[in-house]
Amino acid sequence: MEKREQLYEGKAKKVFLTDDPDLLIVSYKDDATAFDGQKKGTIVGKGAINNRMTNHIFRLLEKKGVPTHLVEELNDRETLVKKVEIVPLEVIIRNFSAGSFAKKLGMEEGIKLACPTLEFSYKNDDLHDPFINSYYALALNLATQEEIDAITKYAFTVNQVMREYFAGLGIELIDFKIEFGRYHGQIILADEVSPDTCRLWDKETHEKLDKDRFRRDLGNVEDAYQEVFRRLGIQ
Ligand code: ADP
Ligand code: UDP
């Protein structure tokens, strides 16, 4: 597969066209940002970990019936993926209170929710990704009802599969963000699943093994990413 010009450079990844109009190459960077890009830094080794972790989880999800953009891992940092039209919704699932949810609702972090919950943000940097519901998504033509139904169903399946999988690694899946895209009329899982996009706590010690270590200056950021990667057993 021939790598062609860069289509996009985001905060965590670069995206390249290929000689196949249906396929892209994503290249994961070590760059880290938080708080709407205001805080910037580097997490050494993050790109390779996030690339390989995403692909590992996406393979597992495919087996469980969730279609994904994964085509082929090309090397440590780069993966060939299906080129989708991203649905401009950040889909957030939560199992425990944390982050903006805990703050908004005046809760401590780490309280188990009575059931998993789902929320949408409108993926729009200028507006700082505002919280919206499915009626807004319909009213703004961001997705159809059928697409929202598919996204909701897949998102809860992703949660179920990942929760069980991480539990086996001694990790509690607190919350996560995923993105979906349209590929030849079908909704498929795109983007990434990594310590950048999930809150992962050690089940025993509740130590944070995710990007909150960077966001909150907790130290040992690289170690946390390495620890999650080590537990995946894919070295
Ligand atoms: P951001 O855009 O938030 O800075 P990234 O640095 O992760 O995020 O950039 C990757 C971009 O590529 C994101 O905007 C994401 O929605 C998009 N993307 C992810 N997977 C695909 C795909 N399969 N096809 C097209 N775009 C994708
Ligand atoms: N998240 C993300 N990208 C975003 C916003 C959130 O990957 O732009 C993830 C975040 O890592 C966490 C979950 O979504 O796992 C819920 O984040 P929250 O709404 O609590 O926001 P935050 O506290 O990160 O601002």
mmCIF file of C-alpha atoms and ligand atoms in Angstrom:
data_model
loop_
_atom_site.group_PDB
_atom_site.id
_atom_site.type_symbol
_atom_site.label_atom_id
_atom_site.label_comp_id
_atom_site.label_asym_id
_atom_site.label_seq_id
_atom_site.Cartn_x
_atom_site.Cartn_y
_atom_site.Cartn_z
ATOM 1 C CA MET A 1 0.000 0.000 0.000
ATOM 2 C CA GLU A 2 1.461 3.303 -1.126
ATOM 3 C CA LYS A 3 1.383 6.180 1.407
ATOM 4 C CA ARG A 4 0.310 9.433 -0.284
ATOM 5 C CA GLU A 5 -0.121 13.004 0.994
ATOM 6 C CA GLN A 6 -1.116 13.894 4.529
ATOM 7 C CA LEU A 7 -4.859 14.459 4.743
ATOM 8 C CA TYR A 8 -4.961 15.768 8.318
ATOM 9 C CA GLU A 9 -2.827 16.299 11.373
ATOM 10 C CA GLY A 10 -4.719 16.056 14.650
ATOM 11 C CA LYS A 11 -3.571 16.387 18.222
ATOM 12 C CA ALA A 12 -2.633 12.718 18.612
ATOM 13 C CA LYS A 13 -2.485 11.289 15.104
ATOM 14 C CA LYS A 14 -1.636 12.075 11.502
ATOM 15 C CA VAL A 15 -3.807 10.725 8.722
ATOM 16 C CA PHE A 16 -2.462 9.948 5.236
ATOM 17 C CA LEU A 17 -4.196 9.135 1.974
ATOM 18 C CA THR A 18 -3.152 5.957 0.168
ATOM 19 C CA ASP A 19 -3.383 4.830 -3.456
ATOM 20 C CA ASP A 20 -6.696 3.156 -2.516
ATOM 21 C CA PRO A 21 -9.413 5.839 -2.113
ATOM 22 C CA ASP A 22 -11.159 3.610 0.445
ATOM 23 C CA LEU A 23 -8.151 3.329 2.748
ATOM 24 C CA LEU A 24 -6.097 5.630 4.982
ATOM 25 C CA ILE A 25 -2.937 5.248 7.020
ATOM 26 C CA VAL A 26 -3.121 6.601 10.576
ATOM 27 C CA SER A 27 0.144 7.422 12.306
ATOM 28 C CA TYR A 28 0.074 7.730 16.099
ATOM 29 C CA LYS A 29 2.169 10.491 17.700
ATOM 30 C CA ASP A 30 3.718 10.790 21.170
ATOM 31 C CA ASP A 31 2.139 14.269 21.466
ATOM 32 C CA ALA A 32 -0.357 14.717 24.277
ATOM 33 C CA THR A 33 -2.852 17.525 24.812
ATOM 34 C CA ALA A 34 -5.481 18.235 27.437
ATOM 35 C CA PHE A 35 -8.021 20.901 28.357
ATOM 36 C CA ASP A 36 -8.992 21.696 24.781
ATOM 37 C CA GLY A 37 -5.389 21.763 23.598
ATOM 38 C CA GLN A 38 -4.290 24.324 26.204
ATOM 39 C CA LYS A 39 -1.926 21.867 27.913
ATOM 40 C CA LYS A 40 0.647 20.296 25.614
ATOM 41 C CA GLY A 41 3.316 17.693 26.197
ATOM 42 C CA THR A 42 4.942 14.470 25.085
ATOM 43 C CA ILE A 43 4.408 11.004 26.434
ATOM 44 C CA VAL A 44 7.374 9.004 25.186
ATOM 45 C CA GLY A 45 6.293 5.725 23.589
ATOM 46 C CA LYS A 46 2.579 6.620 23.637
ATOM 47 C CA GLY A 47 2.132 6.490 19.862
ATOM 48 C CA ALA A 48 3.229 2.890 19.556
ATOM 49 C CA ILE A 49 1.266 1.805 22.643
ATOM 50 C CA ASN A 50 -1.957 3.488 21.503
ATOM 51 C CA ASN A 51 -1.605 2.091 17.988
ATOM 52 C CA ARG A 52 -1.010 -1.475 19.109
ATOM 53 C CA MET A 53 -3.564 -1.343 21.925
ATOM 54 C CA THR A 54 -6.286 0.048 19.644
ATOM 55 C CA ASN A 55 -5.677 -2.684 17.085
ATOM 56 C CA HIS A 56 -5.648 -5.409 19.740
ATOM 57 C CA ILE A 57 -8.974 -4.199 21.169
ATOM 58 C CA PHE A 58 -10.499 -3.668 17.716
ATOM 59 C CA ARG A 59 -9.644 -7.293 16.773
ATOM 60 C CA LEU A 60 -11.390 -8.462 19.945
ATOM 61 C CA LEU A 61 -14.423 -6.265 19.193
ATOM 62 C CA GLU A 62 -14.647 -7.564 15.617
ATOM 63 C CA LYS A 63 -14.883 -11.104 17.045
ATOM 64 C CA LYS A 64 -17.761 -9.915 19.227
ATOM 65 C CA GLY A 65 -19.675 -8.498 16.257
ATOM 66 C CA VAL A 66 -18.628 -4.829 16.307
ATOM 67 C CA PRO A 67 -17.407 -3.743 12.845
ATOM 68 C CA THR A 68 -14.290 -1.533 12.968
ATOM 69 C CA HIS A 69 -12.089 0.454 10.580
ATOM 70 C CA LEU A 70 -9.069 -1.826 11.186
ATOM 71 C CA VAL A 71 -7.478 -3.291 8.066
ATOM 72 C CA GLU A 72 -3.835 -4.011 8.939
ATOM 73 C CA GLU A 73 -1.203 -2.930 11.445
ATOM 74 C CA LEU A 74 1.707 -1.751 9.304
ATOM 75 C CA ASN A 75 4.305 -1.088 12.010
ATOM 76 C CA ASP A 76 4.555 0.102 15.632
ATOM 77 C CA ARG A 77 2.955 3.465 14.919
ATOM 78 C CA GLU A 78 1.024 3.067 11.683
ATOM 79 C CA THR A 79 -2.149 1.246 10.749
ATOM 80 C CA LEU A 80 -4.072 0.874 7.526
ATOM 81 C CA VAL A 81 -7.750 1.664 8.126
ATOM 82 C CA LYS A 82 -10.973 2.048 6.175
ATOM 83 C CA LYS A 83 -11.556 5.698 5.280
ATOM 84 C CA VAL A 84 -14.814 6.689 6.916
ATOM 85 C CA GLU A 85 -16.880 9.829 7.121
ATOM 86 C CA ILE A 86 -16.633 10.482 10.856
ATOM 87 C CA VAL A 87 -20.018 10.994 12.549
ATOM 88 C CA PRO A 88 -19.336 14.242 14.465
ATOM 89 C CA LEU A 89 -20.306 12.785 17.841
ATOM 90 C CA GLU A 90 -18.004 11.822 20.678
ATOM 91 C CA VAL A 91 -19.716 8.868 22.280
ATOM 92 C CA ILE A 92 -18.921 8.580 25.977
ATOM 93 C CA ILE A 93 -19.803 5.579 28.098
ATOM 94 C CA ARG A 94 -19.398 5.638 31.869
ATOM 95 C CA ASN A 95 -19.437 2.830 34.433
ATOM 96 C CA PHE A 96 -18.157 4.897 37.387
ATOM 97 C CA SER A 97 -18.290 8.627 38.168
ATOM 98 C CA ALA A 98 -15.200 10.584 37.071
ATOM 99 C CA GLY A 99 -14.083 13.706 35.245
ATOM 100 C CA SER A 100 -16.704 16.114 33.947
ATOM 101 C CA PHE A 101 -19.560 13.843 35.093
ATOM 102 C CA ALA A 102 -18.388 13.807 38.728
ATOM 103 C CA LYS A 103 -17.825 17.558 38.646
ATOM 104 C CA LYS A 104 -21.184 18.390 37.065
ATOM 105 C CA LEU A 105 -23.121 16.170 39.466
ATOM 106 C CA GLY A 106 -21.164 17.039 42.584
ATOM 107 C CA MET A 107 -19.970 13.473 43.056
ATOM 108 C CA GLU A 108 -16.691 11.996 44.175
ATOM 109 C CA GLU A 109 -14.847 10.056 41.507
ATOM 110 C CA GLY A 110 -15.059 6.274 41.484
ATOM 111 C CA ILE A 111 -18.711 5.821 42.511
ATOM 112 C CA LYS A 112 -20.196 2.850 40.648
ATOM 113 C CA LEU A 113 -23.207 3.916 38.565
ATOM 114 C CA ALA A 114 -26.448 1.911 38.882
ATOM 115 C CA CYS A 115 -26.062 1.070 35.195
ATOM 116 C CA PRO A 116 -23.692 2.123 32.407
ATOM 117 C CA THR A 117 -24.578 5.488 30.890
ATOM 118 C CA LEU A 118 -24.070 7.020 27.451
ATOM 119 C CA GLU A 119 -23.720 10.620 26.381
ATOM 120 C CA PHE A 120 -22.876 12.499 23.207
ATOM 121 C CA SER A 121 -20.692 15.516 22.604
ATOM 122 C CA TYR A 122 -20.871 17.397 19.340
ATOM 123 C CA LYS A 123 -17.365 16.994 17.860
ATOM 124 C CA ASN A 124 -16.644 20.636 17.098
ATOM 125 C CA ASP A 125 -13.404 22.247 18.292
ATOM 126 C CA ASP A 126 -14.675 25.837 17.845
ATOM 127 C CA LEU A 127 -17.573 25.088 20.195
ATOM 128 C CA HIS A 128 -15.387 23.005 22.546
ATOM 129 C CA ASP A 129 -17.319 19.768 21.961
ATOM 130 C CA PRO A 130 -20.590 20.696 23.733
ATOM 131 C CA PHE A 131 -22.758 18.058 25.419
ATOM 132 C CA ILE A 132 -25.813 17.280 23.281
ATOM 133 C CA ASN A 133 -28.528 14.629 23.239
ATOM 134 C CA SER A 134 -29.827 12.468 20.396
ATOM 135 C CA TYR A 135 -32.634 14.953 19.597
ATOM 136 C CA TYR A 136 -30.035 17.673 18.992
ATOM 137 C CA ALA A 137 -28.043 15.243 16.840
ATOM 138 C CA LEU A 138 -31.152 14.629 14.719
ATOM 139 C CA ALA A 139 -32.142 18.317 14.617
ATOM 140 C CA LEU A 140 -28.641 19.320 13.521
ATOM 141 C CA ASN A 141 -28.495 16.555 10.892
ATOM 142 C CA LEU A 142 -25.429 15.038 12.543
ATOM 143 C CA ALA A 143 -26.823 11.515 12.187
ATOM 144 C CA THR A 144 -30.050 9.696 11.333
ATOM 145 C CA GLN A 145 -32.158 7.833 13.887
ATOM 146 C CA GLU A 146 -30.969 4.543 12.398
ATOM 147 C CA GLU A 147 -27.357 5.638 12.788
ATOM 148 C CA ILE A 148 -27.919 6.767 16.374
ATOM 149 C CA ASP A 149 -29.545 3.410 17.141
ATOM 150 C CA ALA A 150 -26.600 1.514 15.639
ATOM 151 C CA ILE A 151 -24.062 3.713 17.448
ATOM 152 C CA THR A 152 -25.869 3.262 20.773
ATOM 153 C CA LYS A 153 -26.098 -0.511 20.376
ATOM 154 C CA TYR A 154 -22.439 -0.858 19.362
ATOM 155 C CA ALA A 155 -21.254 1.485 22.110
ATOM 156 C CA PHE A 156 -22.863 -0.603 24.859
ATOM 157 C CA THR A 157 -21.432 -3.774 23.293
ATOM 158 C CA VAL A 158 -17.980 -2.156 23.223
ATOM 159 C CA ASN A 159 -18.441 -1.362 26.913
ATOM 160 C CA GLN A 160 -19.487 -4.895 27.836
ATOM 161 C CA VAL A 161 -16.609 -6.489 25.917
ATOM 162 C CA MET A 162 -13.965 -4.054 27.164
ATOM 163 C CA ARG A 163 -15.159 -4.138 30.774
ATOM 164 C CA GLU A 164 -14.857 -7.901 30.932
ATOM 165 C CA TYR A 165 -11.555 -7.912 29.077
ATOM 166 C CA PHE A 166 -9.941 -5.239 31.302
ATOM 167 C CA ALA A 167 -11.341 -6.898 34.445
ATOM 168 C CA GLY A 168 -9.263 -9.941 33.474
ATOM 169 C CA LEU A 169 -6.195 -7.693 33.461
ATOM 170 C CA GLY A 170 -6.976 -6.305 36.910
ATOM 171 C CA ILE A 171 -8.232 -3.026 35.431
ATOM 172 C CA GLU A 172 -11.537 -1.236 36.080
ATOM 173 C CA LEU A 173 -12.941 0.484 32.991
ATOM 174 C CA ILE A 174 -14.235 3.747 34.493
ATOM 175 C CA ASP A 175 -15.299 5.523 31.281
ATOM 176 C CA PHE A 176 -14.236 5.992 27.662
ATOM 177 C CA LYS A 177 -14.855 7.932 24.452
ATOM 178 C CA ILE A 178 -15.289 6.350 21.029
ATOM 179 C CA GLU A 179 -16.049 7.632 17.535
ATOM 180 C CA PHE A 180 -17.942 6.033 14.684
ATOM 181 C CA GLY A 181 -17.894 6.576 10.940
ATOM 182 C CA ARG A 182 -19.874 5.819 7.812
ATOM 183 C CA TYR A 183 -18.315 3.323 5.435
ATOM 184 C CA HIS A 184 -20.338 2.419 2.339
ATOM 185 C CA GLY A 185 -23.568 3.172 4.202
ATOM 186 C CA GLN A 186 -22.659 1.198 7.328
ATOM 187 C CA ILE A 187 -21.741 2.485 10.783
ATOM 188 C CA ILE A 188 -18.355 1.169 11.938
ATOM 189 C CA LEU A 189 -16.126 1.902 14.927
ATOM 190 C CA ALA A 190 -13.229 4.244 14.006
ATOM 191 C CA ASP A 191 -10.511 6.323 15.700
ATOM 192 C CA GLU A 192 -8.860 4.743 18.769
ATOM 193 C CA VAL A 193 -9.268 3.036 22.130
ATOM 194 C CA SER A 194 -6.296 3.754 24.376
ATOM 195 C CA PRO A 195 -5.245 5.260 27.728
ATOM 196 C CA ASP A 196 -5.741 8.626 25.968
ATOM 197 C CA THR A 197 -9.450 7.935 25.526
ATOM 198 C CA CYS A 198 -10.312 5.601 28.418
ATOM 199 C CA ARG A 199 -10.084 5.982 32.186
ATOM 200 C CA LEU A 200 -8.425 2.819 33.440
ATOM 201 C CA TRP A 201 -7.889 2.234 37.170
ATOM 202 C CA ASP A 202 -6.029 -0.612 38.806
ATOM 203 C CA LYS A 203 -8.809 -2.738 40.363
ATOM 204 C CA GLU A 204 -6.998 -3.225 43.668
ATOM 205 C CA THR A 205 -5.161 0.043 44.301
ATOM 206 C CA HIS A 206 -7.373 2.354 42.161
ATOM 207 C CA GLU A 207 -4.162 3.799 40.721
ATOM 208 C CA LYS A 208 -4.887 5.762 37.556
ATOM 209 C CA LEU A 209 -3.355 4.109 34.468
ATOM 210 C CA ASP A 210 -4.447 6.661 31.854
ATOM 211 C CA LYS A 211 -4.175 10.207 30.554
ATOM 212 C CA ASP A 212 -5.433 11.699 33.837
ATOM 213 C CA ARG A 213 -1.817 11.256 35.037
ATOM 214 C CA PHE A 214 -0.844 13.798 32.355
ATOM 215 C CA ARG A 215 -3.917 16.037 32.736
ATOM 216 C CA ARG A 216 -3.485 16.296 36.516
ATOM 217 C CA ASP A 217 0.333 16.184 36.726
ATOM 218 C CA LEU A 218 0.272 12.981 38.773
ATOM 219 C CA GLY A 219 3.689 11.828 37.539
ATOM 220 C CA ASN A 220 4.762 8.429 36.139
ATOM 221 C CA VAL A 221 2.777 9.063 32.963
ATOM 222 C CA GLU A 222 4.927 6.857 30.707
ATOM 223 C CA ASP A 223 4.956 4.111 33.358
ATOM 224 C CA ALA A 224 1.156 4.043 33.418
ATOM 225 C CA TYR A 225 0.889 3.613 29.630
ATOM 226 C CA GLN A 226 3.622 0.943 29.737
ATOM 227 C CA GLU A 227 1.813 -0.862 32.553
ATOM 228 C CA VAL A 228 -1.450 -1.074 30.590
ATOM 229 C CA PHE A 229 0.489 -2.258 27.537
ATOM 230 C CA ARG A 230 2.363 -4.867 29.603
ATOM 231 C CA ARG A 231 -0.913 -6.261 30.967
ATOM 232 C CA LEU A 232 -2.296 -6.612 27.429
ATOM 233 C CA GLY A 233 0.443 -9.212 26.874
ATOM 234 C CA ILE A 234 1.109 -8.227 23.257
ATOM 235 C CA GLN A 235 4.782 -7.187 23.520
HETATM 236 P P1 ADP B 1 -8.172 15.328 16.858
HETATM 237 O O1 ADP B 1 -8.755 15.543 15.510
HETATM 238 O O2 ADP B 1 -9.236 15.370 17.930
HETATM 239 O O3 ADP B 1 -7.001 16.185 17.166
HETATM 240 P P2 ADP B 1 -6.541 12.922 16.330
HETATM 241 O O4 ADP B 1 -5.212 13.554 16.479
HETATM 242 O O5 ADP B 1 -6.735 11.577 16.936
HETATM 243 O O6 ADP B 1 -7.732 13.786 16.934
HETATM 244 O O7 ADP B 1 -6.830 12.881 14.782
HETATM 245 C C1 ADP B 1 -7.339 11.810 14.117
HETATM 246 C C2 ADP B 1 -8.549 12.271 13.309
HETATM 247 O O8 ADP B 1 -8.868 11.256 12.356
HETATM 248 C C3 ADP B 1 -9.768 12.483 14.181
HETATM 249 O O9 ADP B 1 -10.407 13.689 13.801
HETATM 250 C C4 ADP B 1 -10.657 11.274 13.872
HETATM 251 O O10 ADP B 1 -12.031 11.602 13.953
HETATM 252 C C5 ADP B 1 -10.253 10.949 12.454
HETATM 253 N N1 ADP B 1 -10.383 9.516 12.089
HETATM 254 C C6 ADP B 1 -10.171 8.446 12.885
HETATM 255 N N2 ADP B 1 -10.366 7.296 12.204
HETATM 256 C C7 ADP B 1 -10.709 7.646 10.941
HETATM 257 C C8 ADP B 1 -11.062 6.921 9.757
HETATM 258 N N3 ADP B 1 -11.072 5.583 9.748
HETATM 259 N N4 ADP B 1 -11.381 7.621 8.648
HETATM 260 C C9 ADP B 1 -11.374 8.985 8.656
HETATM 261 N N5 ADP B 1 -11.055 9.730 9.724
HETATM 262 C C10 ADP B 1 -10.726 9.074 10.865
HETATM 263 N N1 UDP B 2 -12.511 11.835 26.394
HETATM 264 C C1 UDP B 2 -11.732 11.807 25.251
HETATM 265 N N2 UDP B 2 -11.679 12.923 24.455
HETATM 266 C C2 UDP B 2 -12.364 14.056 24.750
HETATM 267 C C3 UDP B 2 -13.160 14.084 25.912
HETATM 268 C C4 UDP B 2 -13.220 12.963 26.713
HETATM 269 O O1 UDP B 2 -11.117 10.781 24.944
HETATM 270 O O2 UDP B 2 -12.275 15.027 23.985
HETATM 271 C C5 UDP B 2 -12.583 10.648 27.261
HETATM 272 C C6 UDP B 2 -11.845 10.837 28.579
HETATM 273 O O3 UDP B 2 -10.520 10.355 28.472
HETATM 274 C C7 UDP B 2 -12.658 9.995 29.531
HETATM 275 C C8 UDP B 2 -14.076 10.048 28.962
HETATM 276 O O4 UDP B 2 -13.937 10.443 27.605
HETATM 277 O O5 UDP B 2 -12.201 8.651 29.482
HETATM 278 C C9 UDP B 2 -15.003 10.988 29.699
HETATM 279 O O6 UDP B 2 -14.399 12.264 29.760
HETATM 280 P P1 UDP B 2 -15.085 13.468 30.573
HETATM 281 O O7 UDP B 2 -16.362 13.837 29.950
HETATM 282 O O8 UDP B 2 -15.144 13.110 32.016
HETATM 283 O O9 UDP B 2 -14.146 14.696 30.303
HETATM 284 P P2 UDP B 2 -12.804 15.175 30.941
HETATM 285 O O10 UDP B 2 -12.893 15.001 32.402
HETATM 286 O O11 UDP B 2 -11.747 14.324 30.303
HETATM 287 O O12 UDP B 2 -12.763 16.614 30.491
#
